[in-house]
Short mmCIF file of C-alpha atoms in Angstrom, two decimals:
data_model
loop_
_atom_site.label_atom_id
_atom_site.label_comp_id
_atom_site.label_asym_id
_atom_site.label_seq_id
_atom_site.Cartn_x
_atom_site.Cartn_y
_atom_site.Cartn_z
CA MET A 1 109.75 101.30 45.57
CA GLY A 2 112.75 101.48 47.91
CA THR A 3 111.68 98.31 49.86
CA TYR A 4 111.23 96.47 46.39
CA ILE A 5 114.48 97.35 45.21
CA GLU A 6 116.05 96.00 48.50
CA ILE A 7 114.34 92.70 48.25
CA CYS A 8 115.57 92.30 44.70
CA ASN A 9 119.10 93.03 45.81
CA LYS A 10 118.78 90.31 48.54
CA GLN A 11 117.47 87.86 46.15
CA VAL A 12 120.34 88.58 43.80
CA VAL A 13 122.95 88.16 46.60
CA GLN A 14 121.29 84.93 47.62
CA LEU A 15 121.49 83.70 43.99
CA VAL A 16 125.14 84.71 43.47
CA ASN A 17 125.87 82.96 46.86
CA LYS A 18 124.04 79.83 45.84
CA LEU A 19 125.94 79.84 42.49
CA ASP A 20 129.31 80.31 44.07
CA PHE A 21 128.47 77.31 46.40
CA THR A 22 127.38 75.07 43.25
CA ARG A 23 130.73 76.03 41.31
CA ILE A 24 132.63 75.13 44.36
CA SER A 25 130.80 71.90 44.98
CA PHE A 26 131.16 70.99 41.24
CA GLU A 27 134.94 71.68 41.17
CA ALA A 28 135.26 69.57 44.41
CA SER A 29 133.27 66.66 42.76
CA TRP A 30 135.42 66.82 39.64
CA ILE A 31 138.57 66.81 41.87
CA LEU A 32 137.21 63.76 43.70
CA ILE A 33 136.33 61.95 40.23
CA LEU A 34 139.79 62.70 38.94
CA ILE A 35 141.57 61.47 42.07
CA SER A 36 139.32 58.28 42.01
CA THR A 37 140.11 57.69 38.43
CA LEU A 38 143.85 58.06 38.83
CA PHE A 39 143.74 55.60 41.93
CA LEU A 40 141.75 53.14 39.70
CA VAL A 41 144.34 53.48 36.85
CA VAL A 42 147.39 53.12 39.06
CA GLY A 43 145.70 50.03 40.82
CA VAL A 44 145.01 48.38 37.65
CA THR A 45 148.47 49.07 36.22
CA ILE A 46 149.97 47.61 39.54
CA GLY A 47 147.71 44.64 39.16
CA VAL A 48 149.33 43.77 35.77
CA PRO A 49 152.74 42.69 37.29
CA VAL A 50 150.68 40.79 39.96
CA ILE A 51 148.73 38.74 37.40
CA VAL A 52 152.09 37.97 35.30
CA TRP A 53 153.67 36.81 38.60
CA LEU A 54 150.62 34.70 39.41
CA GLU A 55 150.79 33.22 35.95
CA ARG A 56 154.46 32.37 36.16
CA LYS A 57 154.06 30.59 39.66
CA VAL A 58 150.97 28.53 38.61
CA SER A 59 152.38 27.45 35.25
CA ALA A 60 155.85 26.47 37.19
CA GLY A 61 153.57 24.36 39.44
CA VAL A 62 151.58 22.74 36.72
CA GLN A 63 154.65 21.73 34.58
CA GLN A 64 156.79 20.87 37.60
CA ARG A 65 159.57 23.21 36.98
CA THR A 66 161.32 26.21 38.83
CA GLY A 67 159.57 29.44 38.65
CA PRO A 68 161.02 32.91 39.03
CA GLU A 69 162.46 32.67 42.62
CA TYR A 70 165.48 34.79 42.83
CA ALA A 71 164.34 38.37 41.83
CA GLY A 72 163.13 39.57 45.07
CA PRO A 73 161.14 37.62 47.62
CA LEU A 74 159.11 34.81 45.86
CA GLY A 75 160.19 36.11 42.57
CA ILE A 76 158.05 39.23 43.01
CA GLY A 77 160.77 41.44 41.57
CA GLN A 78 160.81 39.72 38.15
CA SER A 79 157.76 41.44 36.91
CA LEU A 80 159.06 44.74 38.08
CA VAL A 81 162.40 44.13 36.22
CA ASP A 82 160.68 43.07 33.14
CA GLY A 83 158.68 46.45 33.20
CA ILE A 84 161.75 48.45 33.68
CA LYS A 85 163.44 46.74 31.00
CA LEU A 86 160.56 47.54 28.49
CA LEU A 87 160.65 51.07 29.60
CA LEU A 88 164.44 51.61 29.01
CA LYS A 89 164.73 49.63 25.69
CA GLY A 90 165.01 51.79 22.47
CA ASP A 91 161.94 52.69 20.49
CA ILE A 92 162.40 51.40 16.94
CA ILE A 93 159.97 52.35 14.09
CA PRO A 94 160.01 50.85 10.68
CA SER A 95 161.51 52.96 8.06
CA LYS A 96 158.65 52.39 5.53
CA GLY A 97 155.80 52.26 8.12
CA ASP A 98 153.47 54.96 9.26
CA ALA A 99 154.92 56.53 12.53
CA TRP A 100 151.94 58.19 13.79
CA LEU A 101 149.70 55.03 13.31
CA PHE A 102 152.60 52.95 14.74
CA THR A 103 152.41 54.89 17.98
CA THR A 104 148.71 55.31 18.11
CA GLY A 105 148.08 51.44 17.73
CA PRO A 106 149.25 50.22 21.26
CA VAL A 107 147.48 53.42 22.96
CA VAL A 108 144.06 52.44 21.28
CA VAL A 109 144.46 48.87 22.59
CA VAL A 110 145.08 49.92 26.18
CA THR A 111 142.67 52.90 26.66
CA PRO A 112 139.27 51.18 26.13
CA VAL A 113 140.23 48.46 28.62
CA LEU A 114 141.03 51.00 31.22
CA ILE A 115 137.75 52.80 30.47
CA SER A 116 135.82 49.59 31.04
CA TYR A 117 136.70 49.76 34.71
CA LEU A 118 134.54 52.64 35.36
CA VAL A 119 131.35 50.48 35.43
CA ILE A 120 132.85 47.92 37.65
CA PRO A 121 131.64 47.51 41.33
CA PHE A 122 134.44 46.28 43.51
CA GLY A 123 131.97 46.50 46.53
CA GLN A 124 128.77 47.87 47.71
CA ASN A 125 128.71 51.58 46.70
CA ILE A 126 132.17 51.26 45.66
CA ILE A 127 132.00 52.26 41.71
CA LEU A 128 132.99 55.14 39.76
CA SER A 129 129.90 55.16 37.53
CA ASP A 130 126.80 53.21 38.04
CA LEU A 131 125.43 53.31 34.50
CA SER A 132 122.18 51.86 33.52
CA ILE A 133 123.67 50.02 30.73
CA GLY A 134 126.86 49.33 32.42
CA ALA A 135 127.19 45.63 31.18
CA PHE A 136 126.87 46.56 27.46
CA PHE A 137 129.08 49.41 28.17
CA TRP A 138 131.94 47.05 28.71
CA VAL A 139 131.29 45.24 25.47
CA ALA A 140 130.90 48.47 23.51
CA VAL A 141 134.10 49.81 24.81
CA SER A 142 136.08 46.53 24.74
CA SER A 143 135.13 46.16 20.90
CA ILE A 144 137.30 49.25 20.24
CA ALA A 145 140.59 47.50 21.24
CA PRO A 146 140.80 45.23 18.00
CA LEU A 147 140.70 48.46 16.08
CA GLY A 148 144.09 49.23 17.75
CA LEU A 149 145.43 45.66 16.69
CA LEU A 150 144.53 46.31 13.19
CA ILE A 151 146.19 49.75 13.23
CA ALA A 152 149.32 48.23 14.66
CA GLY A 153 149.55 45.44 12.08
CA TYR A 154 148.91 47.82 9.22
CA ALA A 155 151.34 50.63 10.35
CA SER A 156 154.18 48.10 10.76
CA ASN A 157 154.33 47.51 6.89
CA ASN A 158 154.83 43.77 7.67
CA LYS A 159 152.67 41.03 6.12
CA TYR A 160 153.02 38.94 9.35
CA SER A 161 152.01 41.84 11.34
CA ILE A 162 148.90 42.78 9.26
CA LEU A 163 147.90 38.89 9.16
CA GLY A 164 148.03 38.97 12.93
CA GLY A 165 146.05 42.17 13.08
CA PHE A 166 143.36 40.52 10.62
CA ARG A 167 143.34 37.41 12.93
CA ALA A 168 142.85 39.49 15.98
CA ALA A 169 139.90 41.41 14.43
CA ALA A 170 138.34 38.22 13.23
CA GLN A 171 138.57 36.36 16.65
CA SER A 172 137.31 39.52 18.40
CA ILE A 173 134.09 39.75 16.23
CA SER A 174 133.57 35.96 16.44
CA TYR A 175 133.48 35.94 20.18
CA GLU A 176 131.96 39.28 21.13
CA ILE A 177 128.53 38.09 19.79
CA PRO A 178 128.27 35.22 22.16
CA LEU A 179 129.59 37.48 24.96
CA ALA A 180 126.75 39.85 24.41
CA LEU A 181 124.23 37.21 24.27
CA CYS A 182 125.48 35.85 27.51
CA ILE A 183 125.36 39.21 29.16
CA SER A 184 121.94 39.75 27.79
CA ALA A 185 120.55 36.43 29.34
CA ALA A 186 122.09 37.36 32.84
CA SER A 187 120.56 40.83 32.56
CA LEU A 188 117.10 39.51 31.69
CA LEU A 189 117.14 37.60 34.99
CA SER A 190 117.94 40.65 36.95
CA GLY A 191 115.68 43.03 34.94
CA SER A 192 118.53 45.63 34.64
CA LEU A 193 121.88 46.09 32.73
CA SER A 194 123.29 47.99 35.54
CA THR A 195 126.27 45.95 37.20
CA VAL A 196 125.17 46.93 40.52
CA ASP A 197 121.54 45.92 40.13
CA ILE A 198 122.86 42.52 38.77
CA VAL A 199 124.78 41.80 41.81
CA LYS A 200 122.02 42.95 44.24
CA THR A 201 119.36 40.62 42.67
CA GLN A 202 121.68 37.67 43.06
CA ALA A 203 122.44 38.73 46.83
CA LYS A 204 118.74 38.59 47.61
CA PHE A 205 118.88 34.76 48.01
CA GLY A 206 122.33 34.18 49.02
CA PHE A 207 124.57 31.43 47.49
CA LEU A 208 121.70 29.66 45.72
CA GLY A 209 120.77 32.98 43.97
CA TRP A 210 123.95 33.07 41.99
CA ASN A 211 123.48 32.84 38.26
CA PRO A 212 125.54 29.75 37.52
CA TRP A 213 122.75 27.73 39.00
CA ARG A 214 120.29 29.45 36.70
CA GLN A 215 122.65 30.08 33.69
CA PRO A 216 125.01 27.23 33.54
CA VAL A 217 125.17 27.12 29.75
CA GLY A 218 125.41 30.96 29.67
CA PHE A 219 128.36 30.72 32.27
CA LEU A 220 130.39 28.16 30.29
CA ALA A 221 129.91 30.09 27.16
CA PHE A 222 130.90 33.41 28.85
CA PHE A 223 134.00 31.78 30.22
CA ILE A 224 135.00 30.29 26.94
CA SER A 225 134.23 33.61 25.10
CA SER A 226 136.03 35.77 27.60
CA LEU A 227 139.21 33.68 27.18
CA ALA A 228 139.17 34.00 23.35
CA GLU A 229 138.33 37.74 23.84
CA CYS A 230 141.41 38.23 25.73
CA GLU A 231 143.41 36.21 23.15
CA ARG A 232 144.44 33.53 25.99
CA LEU A 233 145.82 30.12 25.12
CA PRO A 234 144.27 28.04 23.57
CA PHE A 235 143.00 30.97 21.58
CA ASP A 236 146.17 33.24 21.21
CA LEU A 237 146.12 32.70 17.24
CA PRO A 238 146.79 36.65 16.69
CA GLU A 239 150.35 36.07 18.03
CA ALA A 240 150.86 32.44 17.42
CA GLU A 241 154.76 31.83 17.68
CA GLU A 242 154.78 28.93 15.09
CA GLU A 243 153.58 30.94 12.11
CA LEU A 244 153.43 34.65 12.87
CA VAL A 245 156.55 35.20 15.26
CA ALA A 246 154.70 37.70 17.19
CA GLY A 247 151.69 38.75 15.08
CA TYR A 248 150.95 42.41 15.15
CA GLN A 249 153.87 42.99 17.67
CA THR A 250 156.53 41.68 15.36
CA GLU A 251 157.96 45.40 14.55
CA TYR A 252 157.47 46.66 18.00
CA SER A 253 159.86 47.21 20.56
CA GLY A 254 160.34 48.77 24.19
CA ILE A 255 157.32 49.99 25.96
CA LYS A 256 154.98 49.82 22.73
CA PHE A 257 155.80 46.10 22.58
CA GLY A 258 154.46 45.87 26.24
CA LEU A 259 151.47 47.91 25.94
CA PRO A 260 149.33 45.25 24.06
CA TYR A 261 150.38 42.74 27.02
CA VAL A 262 149.17 45.42 29.39
CA GLY A 263 145.98 45.76 27.77
CA SER A 264 145.54 41.84 27.41
CA HIS A 265 146.33 41.22 31.21
CA SER A 266 143.92 44.20 32.14
CA ASN A 267 141.27 42.92 29.90
CA LEU A 268 141.83 39.33 31.48
CA PHE A 269 141.30 40.99 35.02
CA ALA A 270 138.16 42.95 33.75
CA SER A 271 136.73 39.64 32.36
CA ALA A 272 137.43 37.90 35.73
CA LEU A 273 135.61 40.91 37.53
CA PHE A 274 132.64 40.55 35.06
CA VAL A 275 132.43 36.89 35.48
CA THR A 276 132.19 37.70 39.37
CA ILE A 277 129.46 40.42 38.81
CA LEU A 278 127.39 38.50 36.51
CA TYR A 279 127.45 34.97 37.76
CA LEU A 280 129.22 34.72 41.11
CA GLY A 281 127.32 37.27 43.25
CA GLY A 282 129.83 40.22 43.08
CA TRP A 283 130.59 41.23 46.74
CA ASP A 284 127.89 38.94 47.97
CA LEU A 285 129.52 36.40 50.52
CA PRO A 286 128.71 32.68 50.04
CA ILE A 287 127.46 32.71 53.72
CA PRO A 288 123.74 34.13 53.54
CA TYR A 289 122.79 37.05 55.75
CA PHE A 290 126.26 37.59 56.92
CA GLU A 291 126.25 41.01 55.80
CA SER A 292 123.26 41.80 58.10
CA ILE A 293 124.83 40.89 61.22
CA GLY A 294 125.72 44.55 62.19
CA GLN A 295 121.95 45.38 61.59
CA ASP A 296 120.93 43.09 64.35
CA PHE A 297 122.70 45.20 66.91
CA LEU A 298 122.07 48.99 67.73
CA LEU A 299 125.43 50.39 66.83
CA VAL A 300 125.89 54.21 67.03
CA GLY A 301 128.58 56.69 66.55
CA SER A 302 132.30 55.54 65.63
CA ILE A 303 131.25 51.74 66.08
CA SER A 304 128.70 51.89 63.48
CA GLU A 305 131.13 53.74 61.08
CA SER A 306 133.88 51.09 61.79
CA PHE A 307 131.47 48.46 60.88
CA ASP A 308 130.61 50.09 57.75
CA ILE A 309 134.25 50.42 56.71
CA LEU A 310 134.76 46.79 57.74
CA GLY A 311 131.99 45.77 55.50
CA MET A 312 133.45 47.66 52.65
CA GLY A 313 136.84 45.93 53.00
CA ILE A 314 134.96 42.58 53.12
CA GLY A 315 133.27 43.32 49.86
CA ILE A 316 136.27 44.41 48.27
CA PHE A 317 138.14 41.22 49.32
CA THR A 318 135.16 39.04 48.42
CA THR A 319 135.16 40.40 44.94
CA LEU A 320 138.73 40.16 44.25
CA SER A 321 139.06 36.76 45.75
CA LYS A 322 136.30 35.55 43.32
CA SER A 323 138.09 37.19 40.45
CA PHE A 324 141.42 35.67 41.27
CA LEU A 325 139.77 32.19 41.32
CA PHE A 326 138.71 33.03 37.74
CA LEU A 327 142.21 34.04 36.95
CA PHE A 328 143.75 30.72 38.37
CA LEU A 329 141.31 28.73 36.08
CA SER A 330 142.48 30.84 33.17
CA VAL A 331 146.00 30.28 33.84
CA LEU A 332 145.50 26.66 34.53
CA THR A 333 143.69 26.40 30.97
CA ARG A 334 146.51 28.08 29.39
CA TRP A 335 149.11 25.35 30.42
CA THR A 336 146.77 22.56 30.16
CA LEU A 337 145.19 22.62 26.65
CA PRO A 338 146.94 22.87 23.32
CA ARG A 339 146.59 25.70 21.02
CA VAL A 340 143.69 25.34 18.28
CA ARG A 341 143.92 26.25 14.67
CA ILE A 342 142.48 29.37 13.20
CA ASP A 343 139.70 27.32 11.33
CA GLN A 344 138.79 25.56 14.64
CA LEU A 345 138.78 28.99 16.52
CA LEU A 346 136.29 30.54 14.13
CA ASP A 347 134.16 27.30 13.86
CA LEU A 348 133.89 27.20 17.77
CA GLY A 349 132.69 30.88 17.81
CA TRP A 350 130.38 30.78 14.94
CA LYS A 351 128.95 27.29 14.75
CA PHE A 352 129.01 26.19 18.48
CA LEU A 353 129.05 29.17 20.86
CA LEU A 354 126.84 31.36 18.82
CA PRO A 355 123.83 28.98 18.63
CA ILE A 356 124.36 27.91 22.19
CA ALA A 357 124.28 31.47 23.45
CA LEU A 358 121.30 32.37 21.21
CA GLY A 359 119.37 29.47 22.48
CA ASN A 360 120.19 30.25 25.99
CA LEU A 361 118.87 33.80 25.51
CA LEU A 362 115.60 32.67 23.95
CA LEU A 363 115.16 30.23 26.66
CA THR A 364 115.76 32.88 29.25
CA ALA A 365 113.40 35.38 27.62
CA SER A 366 110.67 32.89 27.34
CA PHE A 367 110.90 31.84 31.10
CA GLN A 368 110.81 35.47 32.06
CA LEU A 369 107.70 36.17 29.82
CA LEU A 370 105.99 33.08 31.40
CA LEU A 371 106.75 34.41 34.85
CA ILE A 372 105.43 37.88 34.01
CA SER A 373 102.30 36.70 32.48
#
C-alpha cells in the first residue's frame, strides 16, 4: 500500500513539473509572438514614409521637376516632417457629427491592413502565421477596410464625405471579386491556399516556374484589381479632388486625416508582396538552384549557421526587391495615366475584369482536372 502511494506521489510530481514547463513554454511563445508582431507593425509603419519618399522621387523624375531634396539627405526627412506635422495638428470633430464613429472610422481602415501581414512570408520560414487559407485570409481581412471608409463618411455629417464613402465601398466590392478569382486560379496551380506552399510550388522549376508564364491573364487582372483596391490613380475616385475635395476625409484633420493614407500605402505594400508571392516566386531567386549551393558542401558548426542566416537575408532581400519593382510600376502608372470616371471604373470591374478573371479560373480548373485524370 505504501509503495503504491509513493508511486502515485511521484506521478503527481512529474505531472506538476510537466505542467509548469508547459506553462512556461506557452508564456515564452506568446512573448515571442507579441515581439514579432510588434516588430512587424513597426516595420510596416516605417515603410510607409519610405513608400511616400519613393513616390515623390519617381514622380519628380517622370514629370521632370524638382523633388523633395532639401529636408534631409535626398529629401528623406520630408516624409518624417509630414508625419510629425500630422501628429501635432489639432483634432477637429464636426459639431453635428458622431464623435465615436468619427474616431473609429480611420482605425477600422488601418487595422485590417496590418492584420493581413500575418500571412505574408518575407522569406523561407519567415512568417508569423502559415495558415492553410492564407491567400483568402488577405481578401477576407482587407474587405473590412471599406466599412471604415463608410463609417468615416457617415460620421462626418457631410454629403461629400458620405458620397466618397459610397464610392469607396462600390469600388472595393467591384474589384475584390476579380481579385479573389485571380487568387483562386493561382492557388489551383499550387494545390494549396497557403502562401508558403504557393511560393514553394513556383520555386521547384526556377524562373520558368513562376506563375506569370502560366497565368498571364490572371497576372494582369490581379495587377489592375490591386491598384483599384488600393485606390491608386487612375482609380482614386473616392477622394477625387475635382468633385469631392477629399472624399471621406473632408472633415478630418491631424493624424486622423493621415491614418487612411497610412492604410492605403500599407495596403499597396501588402498588394506588392502578394503579387510577389502569387506570381513572382516570392523569396525564390531568378537564378535556378542558387539556394542549393550550400547543400553541395559539407558545412558544419558555425559555418553552416552563418550560411543559413545568409540564405534568410538573401530571401528577404529578394522578396522586397520584387515588391519594390511592383511599387515602382504602380507609381509610374499613377503619374502616366489620367483618372477615369466613376462609370468607367465600375464598367471596367464588372464588365471586363470579372468575366476575364472568371474565364481564366474556369480554364485553369479545367486544365488541372485534365492533368489529374
